[in-house]
Structures are given as C-alpha cells and as structure tokens.
Amino acid sequence: MPRSLSFAVQQFDGALALLTVTGEIDFTTAPELRDRALELSRQGNLHLILDLAPVAFCDSSGLNALIGILRCTKETGGSLALAAVPDRLARLLDLTGVSRLLPAHADAAAAMSAHGAAHGAAADPPSGRHLRAVAAPQDGP
C-alpha cells in the first residue's frame, strides 16, 4: 500500500504559516514534507510551524527532512518550530542533538504563543487569507 502525507495549511499575518502534517514520514514521503514546507517559505512564509500531532511514524529520513527545512528557513532569515512531536521522534531529536536547534512545543497553540513572544507579535487567529487542506498525490503500488 503506497504511503503519502497530507497537509493542512494556515497562513497568519506576519509571514507565519502553520503546516499540519498527517501520515507517516519515511524514505518515500520525507521529500513531500520538505517540498511542501519549502514551497510555503518561497511564498513568503519565513516562519514555519509544523504541527506533527497527526503523524503516526517518522524515521531518520523525516529527521533529515526537518534538518533541511530548518537550514533553508534559517538561510532566508526565518524560523522553524515543531508542535506536538510524537514521542518516538522526540527521542530521535534528543539523541541526535537536533532538539537543541529546533524548538518543540506541546501543541500548535503553544508554538504560536512562543512565536508571538519571540517576534514581538500576538499569536493572532488566522487572517482568513488562506486556509486549505492539500492532499499529496499518491503513487501507484
């Protein structure tokens, strides 16, 4: 059975996007995550929060994608934060030392609050500019 990810995007005032990721992040789907996050960054969302609450699994390929997204957001003057990191991924982030570079929060609301505090802005509700769910294409078996 082919694996895929789906994404829901909320864009907020102040160049911030919340990307909710659903599915399993592994060797076959990690490039989808990286591409979607970097597309948001190219669209002017310098600051990204990835809500991983609906992620059932993430392996080292997913970790590599997160590191790549972090590097690219930093290069453009932006930031990356994680929300609701699954336990197994949290352990992987800790063991590799990536947790020192990549802030993780209990949930999306906490990540929004921390972003607002760090950037001198309130964590406002969605601007209404965009709110959409995007399903990633599925490959054949």
Backbone as ProteinMPNN parsed JSONL, in Angstrom:
{"seq_chain_A": "MPRSLSFAVQQFDGALALLTVTGEIDFTTAPELRDRALELSRQGNLHLILDLAPVAFCDSSGLNALIGILRCTKETGGSLALAAVPDRLARLLDLTGVSRLLPAHADAAAAMSAHGAAHGAAADPPSGRHLRAVAAPQDGP", "coords_chain_A": {"N_chain_A": [[0.845, -1.175, 0.0], [0.683, 2.159, -0.935], [2.323, 4.9, 0.608], [1.481, 8.127, 1.787], [1.526, 11.626, 2.487], [-0.57, 14.095, 3.95], [-1.487, 17.516, 3.984], [-2.412, 20.362, 5.853], [-2.826, 23.77, 5.655], [-2.385, 26.795, 7.35], [-2.222, 30.18, 7.058], [-0.843, 32.996, 8.564], [-0.977, 36.459, 9.578], [2.016, 38.345, 9.262], [3.983, 36.746, 8.058], [3.89, 34.021, 8.787], [3.324, 30.554, 8.834], [1.32, 27.752, 9.565], [1.746, 24.432, 9.313], [0.062, 21.553, 9.179], [0.767, 18.233, 9.461], [-0.09, 15.082, 8.251], [0.062, 11.605, 8.482], [2.602, 9.179, 7.589], [6.013, 9.708, 7.957], [8.598, 8.896, 6.069], [11.205, 7.276, 4.134], [10.008, 7.392, 1.594], [8.127, 9.438, 1.77], [9.254, 11.675, 2.984], [10.521, 13.551, 1.187], [8.204, 14.834, 0.18], [7.28, 16.261, 2.394], [9.43, 18.029, 2.863], [9.441, 19.444, 0.387], [6.881, 20.661, 0.443], [6.999, 22.298, 2.733], [9.145, 23.996, 2.044], [8.081, 25.192, -0.193], [6.081, 26.768, 0.97], [7.729, 28.526, 2.345], [9.027, 29.807, 0.208], [6.859, 31.198, -0.736], [6.726, 33.359, 0.869], [6.319, 32.9, 3.542], [8.158, 33.159, 6.031], [8.478, 32.143, 8.586], [7.862, 29.046, 9.966], [5.684, 26.673, 11.38], [5.473, 23.367, 12.2], [2.951, 21.21, 12.714], [2.834, 18.242, 14.188], [1.1, 16.467, 15.311], [-0.794, 14.652, 14.058], [0.945, 12.771, 12.965], [1.867, 9.528, 12.425], [4.209, 8.072, 12.311], [7.715, 8.542, 12.093], [10.803, 8.389, 10.584], [14.425, 8.265, 10.265], [14.749, 9.497, 7.804], [12.742, 11.378, 7.782], [13.665, 12.961, 9.88], [15.977, 13.97, 8.671], [14.749, 15.472, 6.65], [13.507, 17.438, 8.229], [15.772, 18.727, 9.269], [16.842, 19.756, 6.909], [14.782, 21.534, 6.164], [14.897, 23.285, 8.334], [17.489, 24.372, 7.964], [17.156, 25.706, 5.495], [15.132, 27.58, 6.131], [16.448, 29.14, 8.023], [18.48, 30.229, 6.436], [17.066, 32.076, 4.938], [16.377, 33.928, 6.756], [14.331, 33.177, 8.389], [12.362, 31.015, 10.541], [11.909, 27.798, 12.126], [9.691, 25.761, 13.851], [8.465, 23.092, 15.893], [5.432, 21.358, 16.665], [3.57, 19.393, 18.948], [5.128, 16.969, 18.911], [5.579, 13.597, 18.115], [6.291, 10.952, 20.482], [8.354, 9.084, 19.783], [9.744, 10.424, 17.738], [10.535, 12.66, 19.175], [12.382, 11.527, 20.93], [14.314, 10.749, 19.029], [15.09, 13.275, 18.091], [16.242, 14.27, 20.436], [18.335, 12.38, 20.947], [20.004, 12.789, 18.758], [20.755, 15.381, 19.073], [19.483, 17.38, 17.754], [17.312, 18.528, 18.909], [18.258, 20.674, 20.347], [18.563, 22.626, 18.483], [16.174, 22.964, 17.238], [13.192, 24.185, 18.121], [10.614, 22.69, 20.063], [7.195, 22.303, 20.818], [4.395, 21.775, 23.043], [1.909, 21.772, 21.74], [0.132, 23.122, 18.864], [-0.951, 25.6, 19.604], [0.72, 26.417, 21.726], [3.11, 26.652, 20.32], [2.458, 28.737, 18.586], [2.089, 30.787, 20.412], [4.664, 31.006, 21.529], [6.025, 31.791, 19.244], [4.864, 34.294, 18.79], [5.725, 35.647, 21.099], [8.498, 35.596, 20.729], [8.791, 37.079, 18.426], [7.668, 39.478, 18.893], [4.926, 39.815, 18.479], [1.445, 39.275, 18.796], [-0.078, 36.069, 19.01], [-2.104, 35.835, 16.73], [-5.413, 34.884, 15.591], [-6.139, 32.963, 12.589], [-5.677, 34.853, 9.593], [-7.478, 34.654, 7.621], [-6.644, 34.849, 5.149], [-5.654, 32.563, 3.869], [-6.752, 29.26, 4.093], [-6.471, 26.033, 3.815], [-6.72, 22.625, 2.858], [-4.499, 20.242, 1.687], [-4.026, 17.468, -0.184], [-1.472, 15.177, -0.64], [-0.223, 13.813, -3.709], [-0.812, 10.387, -4.514], [1.288, 7.645, -5.063], [1.479, 4.882, -7.338], [1.241, 1.315, -6.582]], "CA_chain_A": [[0.0, 0.0, 0.0], [1.518, 3.346, -1.005], [2.204, 5.853, 1.705], [1.532, 9.531, 1.396], [1.24, 12.602, 3.518], [-1.48, 15.174, 3.583], [-1.109, 18.75, 4.652], [-3.37, 21.448, 6.003], [-2.034, 24.986, 5.814], [-2.995, 28.025, 7.827], [-1.271, 31.277, 6.951], [-1.176, 34.056, 9.502], [-0.306, 37.728, 9.328], [3.377, 38.37, 9.763], [4.825, 35.758, 7.377], [3.885, 32.787, 9.561], [2.422, 29.503, 8.367], [1.204, 26.535, 10.358], [1.573, 23.295, 8.412], [-0.299, 20.335, 9.904], [1.212, 17.091, 8.664], [-0.796, 13.86, 8.606], [0.546, 10.421, 7.788], [3.868, 8.607, 8.013], [7.159, 10.353, 7.309], [9.659, 7.919, 5.886], [12.029, 7.477, 2.949], [9.211, 7.717, 0.408], [7.299, 10.631, 1.948], [10.029, 12.811, 3.507], [10.667, 14.608, 0.181], [6.947, 15.588, 0.096], [7.274, 17.2, 3.515], [10.427, 19.068, 2.587], [8.972, 20.264, -0.737], [5.713, 21.469, 0.843], [7.461, 23.331, 3.668], [9.968, 24.979, 1.334], [7.159, 25.946, -1.047], [5.496, 27.797, 1.834], [8.784, 29.508, 2.601], [9.195, 30.59, -1.038], [5.674, 32.042, -0.891], [6.822, 34.486, 1.793], [6.119, 32.481, 4.937], [9.509, 32.959, 6.547], [8.402, 31.394, 9.828], [7.025, 27.861, 9.801], [5.428, 25.765, 12.489], [4.976, 22.082, 11.727], [2.14, 20.502, 13.698], [3.047, 16.827, 13.902], [0.169, 15.66, 16.115], [-1.371, 13.515, 13.332], [1.976, 11.935, 12.349], [1.876, 8.209, 13.051], [5.546, 7.489, 12.269], [8.747, 9.349, 11.448], [12.107, 7.747, 10.703], [15.578, 9.148, 10.075], [14.536, 10.29, 6.585], [11.953, 12.521, 8.228], [14.587, 13.814, 10.639], [16.801, 14.64, 7.674], [13.905, 16.493, 6.009], [13.344, 18.534, 9.188], [17.036, 19.454, 9.317], [16.917, 20.512, 5.656], [13.823, 22.641, 6.246], [15.476, 24.231, 9.293], [18.614, 25.059, 7.311], [16.647, 26.625, 4.471], [14.42, 28.708, 6.744], [17.467, 29.998, 8.65], [19.18, 30.935, 5.361], [16.23, 33.168, 4.442], [16.043, 34.8, 7.867], [13.112, 32.706, 9.026], [12.492, 30.063, 11.644], [11.117, 26.578, 12.093], [9.371, 25.19, 15.159], [7.618, 21.907, 15.826], [4.363, 21.271, 17.651], [3.005, 18.06, 19.198], [6.072, 15.995, 18.355], [5.351, 12.249, 18.635], [7.332, 10.528, 21.426], [9.49, 8.435, 19.124], [10.509, 11.465, 17.061], [11.152, 13.491, 20.221], [13.589, 10.788, 21.353], [15.281, 10.847, 17.945], [15.605, 14.649, 18.118], [17.115, 14.38, 21.611], [19.527, 11.548, 20.772], [20.871, 13.353, 17.723], [21.117, 16.753, 19.423], [18.72, 18.313, 16.933], [16.356, 19.23, 19.767], [18.875, 21.937, 20.786], [18.488, 23.569, 17.364], [14.818, 23.014, 16.707], [12.247, 24.239, 19.236], [9.414, 21.853, 20.001], [6.178, 22.763, 21.758], [3.391, 20.759, 23.378], [0.863, 21.761, 20.715], [0.2, 24.248, 17.925], [-1.238, 26.847, 20.322], [1.937, 26.791, 22.447], [4.092, 27.091, 19.319], [2.023, 30.057, 18.128], [2.34, 31.71, 21.518], [6.111, 31.198, 21.594], [6.405, 32.577, 18.068], [4.437, 35.665, 19.048], [6.6, 36.22, 22.115], [9.839, 35.755, 20.162], [8.794, 38.041, 17.324], [7.001, 40.702, 19.32], [3.564, 39.907, 17.941], [0.487, 38.357, 19.415], [-0.444, 34.917, 18.18], [-3.451, 36.136, 16.278], [-6.091, 33.814, 14.864], [-5.879, 33.031, 11.151], [-6.072, 36.104, 8.956], [-8.509, 34.398, 6.625], [-6.001, 34.957, 3.854], [-5.68, 31.22, 3.297], [-6.941, 28.094, 4.941], [-6.772, 24.996, 2.843], [-6.146, 21.3, 3.071], [-3.927, 19.79, 0.437], [-3.627, 16.063, -0.131], [-0.34, 14.867, -1.504], [-0.577, 12.763, -4.673], [-0.417, 9.043, -4.147], [1.938, 6.864, -6.113], [0.95, 3.539, -7.531], [1.871, 0.299, -5.721]], "C_chain_A": [[0.886, 1.233, 0.0], [1.262, 4.271, 0.177], [2.213, 7.254, 1.145], [1.24, 10.376, 2.616], [0.138, 13.512, 3.028], [-1.137, 16.351, 4.471], [-2.313, 19.679, 4.74], [-2.545, 22.688, 6.345], [-2.906, 26.103, 6.35], [-1.915, 29.095, 7.745], [-1.767, 32.424, 7.807], [-0.486, 35.342, 9.075], [1.105, 37.648, 9.897], [4.265, 37.273, 9.218], [4.97, 34.46, 8.159], [2.889, 31.811, 8.96], [2.486, 28.321, 9.323], [0.87, 25.41, 9.379], [1.291, 22.056, 9.259], [-0.031, 19.16, 8.973], [0.502, 15.845, 9.171], [-0.227, 12.704, 7.799], [1.826, 9.896, 8.394], [4.992, 9.272, 7.227], [8.29, 9.339, 7.268], [10.407, 8.226, 4.586], [11.217, 7.917, 1.723], [8.438, 9.021, 0.54], [8.059, 11.855, 2.45], [10.248, 13.904, 2.452], [9.398, 15.454, 0.008], [6.887, 16.65, 1.191], [8.227, 18.351, 3.259], [9.942, 20.006, 1.48], [7.833, 21.188, -0.329], [6.131, 22.603, 1.775], [8.276, 24.402, 2.943], [9.139, 25.788, 0.336], [6.5, 27.07, -0.242], [6.504, 28.911, 2.113], [8.99, 30.401, 1.379], [8.024, 31.532, -1.285], [5.652, 33.199, 0.094], [6.545, 34.158, 3.237], [7.485, 32.141, 5.529], [9.527, 32.067, 7.78], [7.399, 30.257, 9.673], [6.885, 27.123, 11.124], [4.856, 24.493, 11.88], [4.243, 21.402, 12.875], [2.185, 19.025, 13.335], [2.12, 15.911, 14.681], [-0.396, 14.474, 15.326], [-0.341, 12.602, 12.649], [2.073, 10.627, 13.123], [3.286, 7.636, 13.175], [6.481, 8.477, 11.603], [10.084, 8.661, 11.671], [13.221, 8.756, 10.442], [15.479, 9.971, 8.789], [13.718, 11.536, 6.906], [12.805, 13.493, 9.02], [15.464, 14.608, 9.685], [16.015, 15.735, 6.964], [13.726, 17.692, 6.935], [14.604, 19.387, 9.274], [17.198, 20.301, 8.055], [15.989, 21.71, 5.65], [14.36, 23.708, 7.189], [16.587, 25.048, 8.654], [18.117, 26.091, 6.306], [15.902, 27.809, 5.078], [15.406, 29.664, 7.396], [18.194, 30.831, 7.596], [18.382, 32.125, 4.837], [15.778, 34.104, 5.566], [14.786, 34.397, 8.613], [13.394, 31.752, 10.165], [11.594, 28.856, 11.406], [10.905, 26.121, 13.524], [8.443, 24.004, 14.944], [6.57, 21.971, 16.926], [3.887, 19.828, 17.734], [3.861, 16.955, 18.576], [5.785, 14.618, 18.962], [6.55, 11.79, 19.481], [8.565, 9.946, 20.741], [10.362, 9.462, 18.403], [11.194, 12.376, 18.073], [12.425, 12.823, 20.735], [14.674, 10.876, 20.305], [15.906, 12.244, 17.901], [16.575, 14.835, 19.283], [18.42, 13.621, 21.413], [20.511, 12.13, 19.768], [21.316, 14.779, 18.028], [20.343, 17.802, 18.644], [17.729, 19.105, 17.786], [16.925, 20.539, 20.309], [18.763, 23.02, 19.725], [17.062, 23.871, 16.924], [13.811, 23.022, 17.853], [11.019, 23.366, 18.986], [8.476, 22.284, 21.125], [5.114, 21.69, 21.932], [2.309, 20.64, 22.318], [0.992, 23.019, 19.855], [-0.042, 25.581, 18.629], [-0.008, 27.334, 21.081], [3.012, 27.283, 21.486], [3.749, 28.482, 18.8], [2.335, 31.114, 19.184], [3.829, 32.028, 21.619], [6.597, 32.026, 20.414], [6.055, 34.045, 18.287], [5.34, 36.357, 20.044], [7.991, 36.504, 21.544], [9.903, 36.845, 19.105], [7.998, 39.295, 17.634], [5.613, 40.897, 18.759], [2.679, 38.934, 18.684], [0.216, 37.207, 18.467], [-1.895, 35.081, 17.779], [-4.092, 34.929, 15.62], [-5.828, 33.959, 13.368], [-6.447, 34.302, 10.541], [-7.208, 35.904, 7.969], [-7.93, 34.477, 5.219], [-6.025, 33.614, 3.146], [-5.968, 30.216, 4.392], [-7.35, 26.982, 3.994], [-6.125, 23.689, 3.254], [-5.681, 20.808, 1.701], [-3.497, 18.348, 0.618], [-2.489, 15.855, -1.101], [-0.762, 13.774, -2.485], [-0.079, 11.419, -4.197], [0.185, 8.352, -5.344], [1.264, 5.515, -6.219], [1.697, 2.539, -6.682], [3.268, -0.025, -6.09]], "O_chain_A": [[1.765, 1.35, 0.854], [0.14, 4.398, 0.668], [2.876, 7.533, 0.146], [0.767, 9.885, 3.641], [-0.058, 13.675, 1.824], [-0.577, 16.2, 5.557], [-3.122, 19.764, 3.816], [-1.677, 22.651, 7.218], [-4.018, 26.33, 5.873], [-0.826, 28.933, 8.296], [-2.945, 32.778, 7.784], [0.474, 35.317, 8.305], [1.349, 36.966, 10.892], [5.234, 36.901, 9.879], [6.048, 33.866, 8.189], [1.764, 32.178, 8.619], [3.549, 27.945, 9.818], [-0.16, 25.441, 8.705], [2.17, 21.567, 9.968], [-0.534, 19.104, 7.851], [0.489, 15.576, 10.373], [-0.055, 12.806, 6.584], [2.11, 10.132, 9.569], [4.935, 9.385, 6.002], [8.86, 8.975, 8.296], [10.257, 9.306, 4.014], [11.688, 8.719, 0.916], [8.122, 9.651, -0.468], [7.551, 12.971, 2.348], [10.168, 15.086, 2.789], [9.486, 16.649, -0.277], [6.493, 17.79, 0.945], [7.864, 19.515, 3.422], [10.023, 21.226, 1.621], [7.814, 22.36, -0.705], [5.673, 23.735, 1.626], [8.107, 25.592, 3.21], [9.462, 26.942, 0.053], [6.38, 28.195, -0.727], [6.156, 30.092, 2.114], [9.113, 31.619, 1.511], [8.174, 32.548, -1.963], [4.673, 33.942, 0.156], [6.536, 35.054, 4.081], [7.908, 30.985, 5.526], [10.481, 31.319, 7.995], [6.246, 30.47, 9.3], [7.844, 26.974, 11.881], [3.876, 24.535, 11.137], [4.849, 21.061, 13.89], [1.647, 18.608, 12.309], [2.332, 14.699, 14.71], [-0.473, 13.375, 15.875], [-0.714, 11.751, 11.842], [2.328, 10.623, 14.327], [3.539, 6.806, 14.048], [6.097, 9.17, 10.661], [10.461, 8.381, 12.809], [12.977, 9.962, 10.404], [16.075, 11.044, 8.705], [13.972, 12.614, 6.368], [12.687, 14.707, 8.856], [15.666, 15.806, 9.884], [16.553, 16.811, 6.701], [13.786, 18.836, 6.484], [14.528, 20.613, 9.344], [17.647, 21.445, 8.132], [16.363, 22.786, 5.182], [14.29, 24.9, 6.887], [16.622, 26.272, 8.785], [18.605, 27.221, 6.276], [16.03, 28.931, 4.587], [15.22, 30.879, 7.329], [18.492, 32.003, 7.828], [18.969, 33.087, 4.341], [14.915, 34.959, 5.367], [14.236, 35.185, 9.382], [14.507, 31.685, 10.686], [10.66, 28.891, 10.605], [11.846, 26.099, 14.318], [7.73, 23.925, 13.943], [6.794, 22.562, 17.982], [3.808, 19.129, 16.724], [3.37, 16.121, 17.815], [5.749, 14.479, 20.185], [7.684, 12.193, 19.225], [9.694, 10.287, 21.094], [11.589, 9.376, 18.455], [12.321, 12.815, 17.844], [13.434, 13.494, 20.949], [15.843, 11.06, 20.644], [17.113, 12.379, 17.697], [17.61, 15.484, 19.134], [19.496, 14.157, 21.68], [21.722, 11.975, 19.921], [22.162, 15.328, 17.322], [20.537, 18.998, 18.86], [17.35, 20.221, 17.429], [16.164, 21.427, 20.692], [18.859, 24.206, 20.037], [16.789, 24.905, 16.314], [13.591, 21.992, 18.491], [10.472, 23.308, 17.884], [8.912, 22.589, 22.235], [4.952, 20.812, 21.085], [1.84, 19.54, 22.026], [1.853, 23.866, 20.095], [0.589, 26.583, 18.292], [0.282, 28.53, 21.085], [3.742, 28.223, 21.798], [4.636, 29.31, 18.596], [2.793, 32.21, 18.86], [4.209, 33.188, 21.776], [7.481, 32.869, 20.566], [6.86, 34.931, 18.001], [5.688, 37.524, 19.864], [8.59, 37.537, 21.845], [10.948, 37.466, 18.91], [7.69, 40.081, 16.738], [5.168, 42.031, 18.581], [3.135, 37.887, 19.144], [0.279, 37.371, 17.249], [-2.797, 34.534, 18.413], [-3.389, 34.04, 15.141], [-5.334, 35.0, 12.934], [-7.527, 34.767, 10.904], [-7.832, 36.87, 7.529], [-8.616, 34.213, 4.232], [-6.372, 33.53, 1.968], [-5.457, 30.339, 5.505], [-8.45, 26.996, 3.441], [-5.094, 23.676, 3.926], [-6.384, 20.945, 0.7], [-2.682, 18.047, 1.491], [-2.54, 16.304, -2.246], [-1.565, 12.907, -2.14], [0.963, 11.329, -3.548], [-0.31, 8.445, -6.467], [0.569, 5.069, -5.305], [2.721, 2.895, -6.099], [3.9, -0.86, -5.443]]}, "name": "protein", "num_of_chains": 1, "seq": "MPRSLSFAVQQFDGALALLTVTGEIDFTTAPELRDRALELSRQGNLHLILDLAPVAFCDSSGLNALIGILRCTKETGGSLALAAVPDRLARLLDLTGVSRLLPAHADAAAAMSAHGAAHGAAADPPSGRHLRAVAAPQDGP"}
